[in-house]
Short mmCIF file of C-alpha atoms in Angstrom, two decimals:
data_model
loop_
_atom_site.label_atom_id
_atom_site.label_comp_id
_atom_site.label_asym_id
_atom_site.label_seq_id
_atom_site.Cartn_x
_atom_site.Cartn_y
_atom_site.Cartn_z
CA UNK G 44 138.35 98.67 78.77
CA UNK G 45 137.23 94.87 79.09
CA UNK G 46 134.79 93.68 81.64
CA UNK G 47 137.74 91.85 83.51
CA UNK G 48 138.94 95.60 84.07
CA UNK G 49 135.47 97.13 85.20
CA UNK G 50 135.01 96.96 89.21
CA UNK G 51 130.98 94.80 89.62
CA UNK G 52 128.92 96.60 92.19
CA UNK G 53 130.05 96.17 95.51
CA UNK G 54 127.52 94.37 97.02
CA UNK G 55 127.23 94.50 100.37
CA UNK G 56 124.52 92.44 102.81
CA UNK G 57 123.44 95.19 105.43
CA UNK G 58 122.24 94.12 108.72
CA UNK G 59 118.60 95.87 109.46
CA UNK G 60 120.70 98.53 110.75
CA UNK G 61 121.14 100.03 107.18
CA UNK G 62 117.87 101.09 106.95
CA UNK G 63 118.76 103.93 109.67
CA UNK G 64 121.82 105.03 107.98
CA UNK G 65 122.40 109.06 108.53
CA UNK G 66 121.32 110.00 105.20
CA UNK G 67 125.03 111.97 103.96
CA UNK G 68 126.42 107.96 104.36
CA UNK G 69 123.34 105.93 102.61
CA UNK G 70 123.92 108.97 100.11
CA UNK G 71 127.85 108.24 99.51
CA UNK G 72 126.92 104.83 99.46
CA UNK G 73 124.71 105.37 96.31
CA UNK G 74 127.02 107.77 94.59
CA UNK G 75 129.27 104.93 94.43
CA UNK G 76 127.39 102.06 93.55
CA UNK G 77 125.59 104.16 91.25
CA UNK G 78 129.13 105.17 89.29
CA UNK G 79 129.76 100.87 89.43
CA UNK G 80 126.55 100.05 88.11
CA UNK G 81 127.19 103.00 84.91
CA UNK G 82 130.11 101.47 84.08
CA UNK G 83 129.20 97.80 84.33
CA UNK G 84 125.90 98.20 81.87
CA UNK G 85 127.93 101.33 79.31
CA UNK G 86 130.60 98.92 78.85
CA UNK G 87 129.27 95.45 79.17
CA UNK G 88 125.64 95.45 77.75
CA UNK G 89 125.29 92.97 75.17
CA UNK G 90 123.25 94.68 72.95
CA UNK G 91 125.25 97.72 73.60
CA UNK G 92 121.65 100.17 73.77
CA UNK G 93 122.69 102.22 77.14
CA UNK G 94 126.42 102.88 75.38
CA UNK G 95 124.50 103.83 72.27
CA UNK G 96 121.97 106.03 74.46
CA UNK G 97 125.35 107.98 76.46
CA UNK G 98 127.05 108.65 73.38
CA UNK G 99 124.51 110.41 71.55
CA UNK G 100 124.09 112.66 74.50
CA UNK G 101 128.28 113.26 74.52
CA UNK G 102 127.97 111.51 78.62
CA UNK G 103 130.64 108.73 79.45
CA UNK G 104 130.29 107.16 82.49
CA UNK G 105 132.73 109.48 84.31
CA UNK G 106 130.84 111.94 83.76
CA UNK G 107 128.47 110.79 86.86
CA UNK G 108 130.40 112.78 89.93
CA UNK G 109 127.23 113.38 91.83
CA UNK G 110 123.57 111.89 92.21
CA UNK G 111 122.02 114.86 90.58
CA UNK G 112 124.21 113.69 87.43
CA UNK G 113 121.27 110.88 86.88
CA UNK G 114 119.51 113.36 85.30
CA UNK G 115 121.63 113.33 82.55
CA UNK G 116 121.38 109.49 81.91
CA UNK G 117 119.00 108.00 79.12
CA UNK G 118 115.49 106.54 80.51
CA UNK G 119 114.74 102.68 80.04
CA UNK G 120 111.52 101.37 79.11
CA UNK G 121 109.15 98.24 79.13
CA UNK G 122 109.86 98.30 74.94
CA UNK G 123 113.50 98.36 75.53
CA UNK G 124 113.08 94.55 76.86
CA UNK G 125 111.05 93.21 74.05
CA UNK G 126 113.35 94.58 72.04
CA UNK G 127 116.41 93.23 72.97
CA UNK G 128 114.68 89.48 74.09
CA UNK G 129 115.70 87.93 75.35
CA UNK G 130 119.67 88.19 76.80
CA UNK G 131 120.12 92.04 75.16
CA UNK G 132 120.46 93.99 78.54
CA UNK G 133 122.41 91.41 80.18
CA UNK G 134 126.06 92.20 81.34
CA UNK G 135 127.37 88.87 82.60
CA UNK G 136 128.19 85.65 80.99
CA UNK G 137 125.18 83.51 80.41
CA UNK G 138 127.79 81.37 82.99
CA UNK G 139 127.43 83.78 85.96
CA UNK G 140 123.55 83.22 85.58
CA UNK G 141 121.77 81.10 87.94
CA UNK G 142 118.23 82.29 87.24
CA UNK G 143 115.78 83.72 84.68
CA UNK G 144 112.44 85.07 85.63
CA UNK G 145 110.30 86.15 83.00
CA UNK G 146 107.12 89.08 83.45
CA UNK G 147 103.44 87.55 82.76
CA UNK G 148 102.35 89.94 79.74
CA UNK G 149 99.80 89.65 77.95
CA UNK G 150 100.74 90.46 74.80
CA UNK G 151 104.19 89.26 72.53
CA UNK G 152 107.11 87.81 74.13
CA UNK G 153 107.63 87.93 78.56
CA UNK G 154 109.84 90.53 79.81
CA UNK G 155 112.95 88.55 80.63
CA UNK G 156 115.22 89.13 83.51
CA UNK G 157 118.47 87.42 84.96
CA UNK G 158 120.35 87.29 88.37
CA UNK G 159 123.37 86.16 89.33
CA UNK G 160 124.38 84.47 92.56
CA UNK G 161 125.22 87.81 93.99
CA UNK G 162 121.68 89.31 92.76
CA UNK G 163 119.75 86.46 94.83
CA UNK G 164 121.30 87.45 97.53
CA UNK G 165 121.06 91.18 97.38
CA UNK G 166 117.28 90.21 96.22
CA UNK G 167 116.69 87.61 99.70
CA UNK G 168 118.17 90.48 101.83
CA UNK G 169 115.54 93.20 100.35
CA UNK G 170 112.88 90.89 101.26
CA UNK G 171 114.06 89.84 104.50
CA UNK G 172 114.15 93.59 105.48
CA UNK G 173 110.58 94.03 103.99
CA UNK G 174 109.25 91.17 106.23
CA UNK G 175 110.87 93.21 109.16
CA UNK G 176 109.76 95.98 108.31
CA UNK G 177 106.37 94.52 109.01
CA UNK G 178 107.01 92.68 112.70
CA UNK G 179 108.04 89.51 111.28
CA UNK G 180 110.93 87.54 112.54
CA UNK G 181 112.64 84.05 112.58
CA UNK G 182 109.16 82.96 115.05
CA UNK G 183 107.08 84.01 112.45
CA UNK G 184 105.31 80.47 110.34
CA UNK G 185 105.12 82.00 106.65
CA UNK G 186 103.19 80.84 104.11
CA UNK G 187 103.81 82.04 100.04
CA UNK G 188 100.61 81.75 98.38
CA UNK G 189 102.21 83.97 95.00
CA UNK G 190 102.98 81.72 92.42
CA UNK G 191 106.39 79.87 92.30
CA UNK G 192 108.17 80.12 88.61
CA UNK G 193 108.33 82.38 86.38
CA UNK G 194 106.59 84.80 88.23
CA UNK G 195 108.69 86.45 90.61
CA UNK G 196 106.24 86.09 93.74
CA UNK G 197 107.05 82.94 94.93
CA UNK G 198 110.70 82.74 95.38
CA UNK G 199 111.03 86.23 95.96
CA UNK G 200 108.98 86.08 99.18
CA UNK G 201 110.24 82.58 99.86
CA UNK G 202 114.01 82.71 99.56
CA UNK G 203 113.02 86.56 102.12
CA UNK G 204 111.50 84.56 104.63
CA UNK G 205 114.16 81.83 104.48
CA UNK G 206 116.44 84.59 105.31
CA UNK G 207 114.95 86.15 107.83
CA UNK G 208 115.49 82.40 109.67
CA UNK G 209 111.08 82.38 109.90
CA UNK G 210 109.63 78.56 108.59
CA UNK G 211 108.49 79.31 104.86
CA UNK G 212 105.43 76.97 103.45
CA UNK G 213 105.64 77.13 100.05
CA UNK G 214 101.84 76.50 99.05
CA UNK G 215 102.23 78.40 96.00
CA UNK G 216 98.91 79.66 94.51
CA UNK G 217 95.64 77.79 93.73
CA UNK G 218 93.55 75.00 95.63
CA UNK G 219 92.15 77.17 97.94
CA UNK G 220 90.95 74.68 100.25
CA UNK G 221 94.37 73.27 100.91
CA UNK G 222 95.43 76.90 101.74
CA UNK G 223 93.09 77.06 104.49
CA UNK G 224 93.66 73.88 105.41
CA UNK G 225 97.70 74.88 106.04
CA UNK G 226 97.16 77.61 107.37
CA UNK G 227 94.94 76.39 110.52
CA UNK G 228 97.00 73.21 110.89
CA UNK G 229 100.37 74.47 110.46
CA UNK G 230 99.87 77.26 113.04
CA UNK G 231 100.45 80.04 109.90
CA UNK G 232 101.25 83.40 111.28
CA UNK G 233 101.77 85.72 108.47
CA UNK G 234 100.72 85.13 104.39
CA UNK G 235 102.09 86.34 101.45
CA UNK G 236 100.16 87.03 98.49
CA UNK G 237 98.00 89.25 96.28
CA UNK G 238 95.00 91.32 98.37
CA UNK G 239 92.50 89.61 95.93
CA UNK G 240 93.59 86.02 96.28
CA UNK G 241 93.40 86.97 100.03
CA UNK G 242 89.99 88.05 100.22
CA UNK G 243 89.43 84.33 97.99
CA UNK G 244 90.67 82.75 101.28
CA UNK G 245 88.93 84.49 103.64
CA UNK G 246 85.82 84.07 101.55
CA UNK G 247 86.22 80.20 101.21
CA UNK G 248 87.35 79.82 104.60
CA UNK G 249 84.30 81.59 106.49
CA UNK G 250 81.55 79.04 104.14
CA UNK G 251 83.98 76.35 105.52
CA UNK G 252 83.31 77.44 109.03
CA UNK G 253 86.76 79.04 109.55
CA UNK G 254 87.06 82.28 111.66
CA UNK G 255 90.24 83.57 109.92
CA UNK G 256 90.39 85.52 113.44
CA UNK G 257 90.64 82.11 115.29
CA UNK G 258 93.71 81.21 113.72
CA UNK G 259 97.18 82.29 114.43
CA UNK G 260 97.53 84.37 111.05
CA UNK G 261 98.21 87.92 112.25
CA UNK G 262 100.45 89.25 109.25
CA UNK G 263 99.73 89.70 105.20
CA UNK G 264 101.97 90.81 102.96
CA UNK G 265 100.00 92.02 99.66
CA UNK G 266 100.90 92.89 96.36
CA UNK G 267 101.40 92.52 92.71
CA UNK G 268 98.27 94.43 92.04
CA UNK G 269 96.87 97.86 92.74
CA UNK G 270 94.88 97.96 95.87
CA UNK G 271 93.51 100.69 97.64
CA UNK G 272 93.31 102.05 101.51
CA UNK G 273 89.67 101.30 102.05
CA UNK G 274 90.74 97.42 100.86
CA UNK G 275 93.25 97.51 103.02
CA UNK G 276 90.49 98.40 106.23
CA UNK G 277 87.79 95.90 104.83
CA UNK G 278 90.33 93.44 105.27
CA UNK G 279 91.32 94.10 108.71
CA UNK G 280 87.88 94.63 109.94
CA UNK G 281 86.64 91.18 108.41
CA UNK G 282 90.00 88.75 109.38
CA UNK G 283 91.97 90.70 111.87
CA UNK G 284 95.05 90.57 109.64
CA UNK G 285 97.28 93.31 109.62
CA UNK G 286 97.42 94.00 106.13
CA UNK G 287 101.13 95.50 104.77
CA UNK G 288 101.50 96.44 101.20
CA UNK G 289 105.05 95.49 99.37
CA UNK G 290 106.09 96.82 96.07
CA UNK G 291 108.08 95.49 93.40
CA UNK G 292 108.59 94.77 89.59
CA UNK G 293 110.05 91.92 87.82
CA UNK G 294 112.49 94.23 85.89
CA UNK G 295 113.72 95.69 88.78
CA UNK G 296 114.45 92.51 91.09
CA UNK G 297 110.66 91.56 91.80
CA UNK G 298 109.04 92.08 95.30
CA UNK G 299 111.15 93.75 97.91
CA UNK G 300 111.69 97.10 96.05
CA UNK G 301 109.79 99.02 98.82
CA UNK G 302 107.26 98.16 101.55
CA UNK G 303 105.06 100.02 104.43
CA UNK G 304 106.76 99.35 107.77
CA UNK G 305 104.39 99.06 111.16
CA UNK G 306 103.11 102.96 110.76
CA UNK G 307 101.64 101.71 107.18
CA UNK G 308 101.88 105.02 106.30
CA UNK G 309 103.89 104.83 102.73
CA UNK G 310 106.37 102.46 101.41
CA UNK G 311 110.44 102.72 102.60
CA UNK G 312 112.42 102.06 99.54
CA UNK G 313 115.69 99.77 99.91
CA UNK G 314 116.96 103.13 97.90
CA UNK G 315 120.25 101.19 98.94
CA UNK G 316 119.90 98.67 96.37
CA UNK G 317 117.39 100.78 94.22
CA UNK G 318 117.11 104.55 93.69
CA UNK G 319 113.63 106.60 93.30
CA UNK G 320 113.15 109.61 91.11
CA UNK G 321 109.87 111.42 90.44
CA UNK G 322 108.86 112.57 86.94
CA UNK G 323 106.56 114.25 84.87
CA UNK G 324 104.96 111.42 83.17
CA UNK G 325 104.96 113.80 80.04
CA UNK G 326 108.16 115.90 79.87
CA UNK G 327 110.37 113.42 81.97
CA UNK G 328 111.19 116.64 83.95
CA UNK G 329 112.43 115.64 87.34
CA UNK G 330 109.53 116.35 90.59
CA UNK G 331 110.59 117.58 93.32
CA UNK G 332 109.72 115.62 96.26
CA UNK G 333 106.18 115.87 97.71
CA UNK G 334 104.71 115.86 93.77
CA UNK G 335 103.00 113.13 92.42
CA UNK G 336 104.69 111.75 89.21
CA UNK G 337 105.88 108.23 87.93
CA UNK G 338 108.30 106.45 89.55
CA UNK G 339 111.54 105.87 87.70
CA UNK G 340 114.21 103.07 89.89
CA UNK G 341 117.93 103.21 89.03
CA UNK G 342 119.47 99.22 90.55
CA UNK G 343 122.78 100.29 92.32
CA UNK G 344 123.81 96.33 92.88
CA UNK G 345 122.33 94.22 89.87
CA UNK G 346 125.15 92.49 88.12
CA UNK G 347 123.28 90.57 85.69
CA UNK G 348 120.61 92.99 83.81
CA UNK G 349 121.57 96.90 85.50
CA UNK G 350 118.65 98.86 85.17
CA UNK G 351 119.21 102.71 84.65
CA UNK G 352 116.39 104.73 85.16
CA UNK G 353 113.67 102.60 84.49
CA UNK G 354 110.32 104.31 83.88
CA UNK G 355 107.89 102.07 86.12
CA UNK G 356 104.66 103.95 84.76
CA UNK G 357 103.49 104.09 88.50
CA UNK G 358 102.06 106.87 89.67
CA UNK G 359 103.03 108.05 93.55
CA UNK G 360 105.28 110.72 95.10
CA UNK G 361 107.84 110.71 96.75
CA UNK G 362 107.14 111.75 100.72
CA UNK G 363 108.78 114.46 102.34
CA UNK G 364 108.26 113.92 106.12
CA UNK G 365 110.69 111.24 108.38
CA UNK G 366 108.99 108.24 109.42
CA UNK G 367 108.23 107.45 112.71
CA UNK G 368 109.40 104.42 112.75
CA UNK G 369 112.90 106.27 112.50
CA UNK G 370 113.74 105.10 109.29
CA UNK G 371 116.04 107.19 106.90
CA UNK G 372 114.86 105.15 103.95
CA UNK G 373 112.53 107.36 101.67
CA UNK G 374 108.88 106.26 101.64
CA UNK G 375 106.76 106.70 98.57
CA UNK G 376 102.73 107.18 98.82
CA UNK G 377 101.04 103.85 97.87
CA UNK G 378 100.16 102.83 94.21
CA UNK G 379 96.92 103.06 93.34
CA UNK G 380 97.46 103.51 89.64
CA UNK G 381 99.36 103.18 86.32
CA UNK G 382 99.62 106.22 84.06
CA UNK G 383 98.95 103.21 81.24
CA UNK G 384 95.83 101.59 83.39
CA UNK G 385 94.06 104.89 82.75
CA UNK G 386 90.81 104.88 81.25
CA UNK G 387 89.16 107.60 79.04
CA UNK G 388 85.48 108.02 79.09
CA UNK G 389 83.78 110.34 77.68
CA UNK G 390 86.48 112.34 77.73
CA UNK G 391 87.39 111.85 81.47
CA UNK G 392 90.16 109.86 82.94
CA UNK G 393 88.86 107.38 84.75
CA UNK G 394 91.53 104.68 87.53
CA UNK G 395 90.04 101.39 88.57
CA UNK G 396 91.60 102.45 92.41
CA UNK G 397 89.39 105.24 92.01
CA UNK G 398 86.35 102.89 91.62
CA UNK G 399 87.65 100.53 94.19
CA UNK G 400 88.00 103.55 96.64
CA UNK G 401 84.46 104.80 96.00
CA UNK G 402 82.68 100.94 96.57
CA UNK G 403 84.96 99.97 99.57
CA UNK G 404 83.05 102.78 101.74
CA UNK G 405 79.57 101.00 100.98
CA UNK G 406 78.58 98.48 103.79
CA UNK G 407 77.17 95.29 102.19
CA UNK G 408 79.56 95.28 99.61
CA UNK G 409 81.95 92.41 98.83
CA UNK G 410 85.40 93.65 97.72
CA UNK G 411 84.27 91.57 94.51
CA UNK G 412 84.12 93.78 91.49
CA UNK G 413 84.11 94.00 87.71
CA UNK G 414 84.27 97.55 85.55
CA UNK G 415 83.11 96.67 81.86
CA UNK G 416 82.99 99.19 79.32
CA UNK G 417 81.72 99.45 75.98
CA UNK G 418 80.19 101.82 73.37
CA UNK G 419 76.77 102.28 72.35
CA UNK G 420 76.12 104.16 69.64
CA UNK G 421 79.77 106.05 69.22
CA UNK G 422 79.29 106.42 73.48
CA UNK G 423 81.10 105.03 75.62
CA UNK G 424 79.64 103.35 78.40
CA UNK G 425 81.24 102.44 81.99
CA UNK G 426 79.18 99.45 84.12
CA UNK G 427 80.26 98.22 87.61
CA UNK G 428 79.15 95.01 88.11
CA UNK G 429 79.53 94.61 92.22
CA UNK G 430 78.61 91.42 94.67
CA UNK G 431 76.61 92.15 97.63
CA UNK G 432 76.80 90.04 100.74
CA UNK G 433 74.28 87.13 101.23
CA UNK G 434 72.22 89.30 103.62
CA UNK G 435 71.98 91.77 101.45
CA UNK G 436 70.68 89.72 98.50
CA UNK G 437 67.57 88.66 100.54
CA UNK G 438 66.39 92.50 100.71
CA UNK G 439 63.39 93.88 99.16
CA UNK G 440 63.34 95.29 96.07
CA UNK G 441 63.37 98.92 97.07
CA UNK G 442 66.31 98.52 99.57
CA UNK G 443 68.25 97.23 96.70
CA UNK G 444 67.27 100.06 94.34
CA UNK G 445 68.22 102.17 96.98
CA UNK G 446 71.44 100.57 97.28
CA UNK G 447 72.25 101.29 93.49
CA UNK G 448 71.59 104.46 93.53
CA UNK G 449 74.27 105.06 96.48
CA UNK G 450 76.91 103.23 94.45
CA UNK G 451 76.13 104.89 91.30
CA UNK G 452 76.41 108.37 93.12
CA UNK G 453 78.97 107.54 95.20
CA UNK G 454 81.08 106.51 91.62
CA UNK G 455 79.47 109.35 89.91
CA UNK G 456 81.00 111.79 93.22
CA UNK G 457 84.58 110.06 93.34
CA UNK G 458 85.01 109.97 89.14
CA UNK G 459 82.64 112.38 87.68
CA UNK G 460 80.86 110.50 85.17
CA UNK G 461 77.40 108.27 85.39
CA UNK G 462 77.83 104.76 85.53
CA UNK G 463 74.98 101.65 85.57
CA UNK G 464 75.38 99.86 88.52
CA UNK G 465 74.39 95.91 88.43
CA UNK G 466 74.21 94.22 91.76
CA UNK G 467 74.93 90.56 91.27
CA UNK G 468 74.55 87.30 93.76
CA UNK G 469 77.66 86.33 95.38
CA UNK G 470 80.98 84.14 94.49
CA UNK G 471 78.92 85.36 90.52
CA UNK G 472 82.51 87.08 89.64
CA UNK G 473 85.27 85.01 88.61
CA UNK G 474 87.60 84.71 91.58
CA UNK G 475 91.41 85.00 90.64
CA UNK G 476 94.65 82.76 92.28
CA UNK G 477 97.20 85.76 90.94
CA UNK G 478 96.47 89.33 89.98
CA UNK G 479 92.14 89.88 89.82
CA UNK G 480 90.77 91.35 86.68
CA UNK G 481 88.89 94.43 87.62
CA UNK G 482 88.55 95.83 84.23
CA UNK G 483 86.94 94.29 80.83
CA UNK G 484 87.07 96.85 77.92
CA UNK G 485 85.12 95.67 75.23
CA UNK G 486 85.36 98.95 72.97
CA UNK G 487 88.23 97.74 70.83
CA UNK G 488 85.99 94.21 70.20
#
């Protein structure tokens, strides 16, 4: 069979009305994308890996007759990219497409991933539903503040808002003082970026003598980092923004795989365009839903780089209980943490949201943090390195001993292990434009 013969996925531009599908249609409507998109990557993946992958396990791509037949499909992962780098997964003609993103890793070559026409479009409407899903509309004034290029951010949340019919102001990240500077004069009503560039803004703005709560911004839209539920109230309390968290990954489509709706109580995956499994991070045993696992996304649309099964190494579950918002869209828990962001020491596991969570209940405390680690004398050794407020800083001495010793047992109660506890004069931590760097490991130095 040649790829003139094999039916695309049928892609299909859903009003918001799709996300309230009865679930037995949205379900028919997967099973057959989902048979499209097997087809499409088994015979037309340039590298040939998924074919390779089916065969050995005696599957064809009839053989999917049901959902619960995904089990039976190989797993993709992260290494699977770099392997095949840069065009291997691709199905299409390098003529059909009209953009390559690329992942910012830190290590060897990007993670590289292509669209065609038809995958910009199914990846605007995603986003458009996300900012819906959050009480935006064509009134809303937008403003990106992700980074435009390779990084998906940008245009992802851009080419959205441009969709929704809202005015998008492309400020990209960086120069902080311009962003504030938009923002009041333009009459901004809802930002898009990560939660630690945000807190940046709201930081620079108040020592310009801007009351983020005087403006018109009402809305953010946060991601492309872990963040945690006590973030997300520090943030409200101190700007008044309404603070929504959006999920996505570059190998997937980028922003717009899942977001919280108004309840902001779990993420509604577009499980339309992309569909969520649950698995044992160690056996790749399916959970059933309600058990926390890593999240593994099938595409059902994506013409030019199908992604089957993708392990995501996020950690969340998949939640059991209907929405209030009346949405038949599945919602996963938010993502706190990696299962490869985990850190051993001593012999414990140790998440950065876990730290996060345990600092954000502290008044005084700036959402400004830094977790170094290191060993001393074959022991390793975990310091939190934490910003007070200006008020606090002019404290005596005791108060600020004092203050140590409730961060170091409030860490010591949320993680289980001792930790020094430096309290250090404020805008002293490196402030980030992207993703922050909460963690510097310097055992392996």
């Amino acid at each position: 069979m040649n790829r003139d013969e094999i039916p695309g996925p049928s892609i299909f531009h859903p009003a918001s009305s799709t996300d309230y599908l009865p679930v037995p249609q949205l379900q028919a409507l997967q099973l057959m994308r989902l048979k499209e998109t097997v087809e499409l990557a088994y015979h037309n993946q340039q590298d040939g890996l998924l074919k390779m992958r089916m065969d050995e396990r005696g599957i064809k791509p009839g053989d999917v007759k049901s959902l619960d037949d995904l089990r039976r499909l190989p797993f993709t992962v992260k290494a699977d990219l770099r392997d095949t780098y840069p065009y291997g997964l691709f199905t299409v003609p390098r003529e059909e497409v009209v953009r390559i993103h690329a992942s910012s890793g830190t290590t060897g070559k990007p993670i590289v991933v292509g669209y065609t026409q038809s995958d910009i479009d199914v990846w605007s409407d995603a986003m458009r539903r996300s900012m819906l899903a959050c009480g935006l509309s064509e009134h809303d004034i937008i403003q990106v503040s992700y980074g435009y290029g390779l990084f998906t951010g940008g245009l992802g949340a851009h080419y959205g808002g441009e969709a929704l019919g809202a005015t998008v102001v492309p400020t990209s990240g960086g120069n902080t003082e311009r962003q504030i500077m938009v923002m009041q004069d333009f009459g901004v009503t809802a930002i898009c970026c990560t939660p630690s560039y945000f807190t940046h803004i709201a930081e620079k703005a108040a020592e310009s003598g801007v009351d983020v709560r005087k403006t018109k911004l009402r809305v953010g839209v946060f991601g492309a980092e872990p963040w945690t539920e006590s973030m997300r109230h520090r943030i409200q309390e101190d700007t008044g923004v309404r603070a929504y968290d959006i999920y996505g990954l570059s190998e997937i489509i980028g922003p717009g795989v899942a977001i919280e709706c108004r309840e902001q109580s779990g993420l509604h995956v577009f499980e339309d365009y992309f569909y969520p499994e649950i698995i044992d991070p160690e056996t790749g045993e399916i959970l059933p839903d309600g058990e926390e696992g890593e999240l593994v996304l099938t595409t059902l649309v994506k013409r030019a780089m199908p992604m089957i099964r993708y392990r995501t190494r996020d950690i969340t579950s998949i939640m059991t209980e209907p929405c209030p918002c009346g949405r038949t869209l599945r919602r996963i828990r938010r993502i706190g943490r990696r299962s490869d962001d985990m850190m051993i020491i001593r012999g414990v596991n140790v998440f950065p949201s876990q730290i996060e969570s345990a600092l954000m209940r502290i008044k005084g405390l700036s959402p400004h943090y830094q977790i170094i680690v290191t060993r001393e004398s074959g022991l390793d050794q975990m310091e939190v390195q934490i910003e007070v407020t200006p008020e606090l800083l002019g404290d005596r001495i005791r108060e600020l001993e004092d203050l140590q010793k409730t961060i170091g047992h409030a860490i010591y109660s949320t993680v289980g292990i001792n930790a020094k506890v430096q309290l250090v004069e404020p805008k002293s931590i490196a402030r980030s434009e992207g993703k922050a760097k909460r963690v510097i490991d310097k055992r392996g130095i």
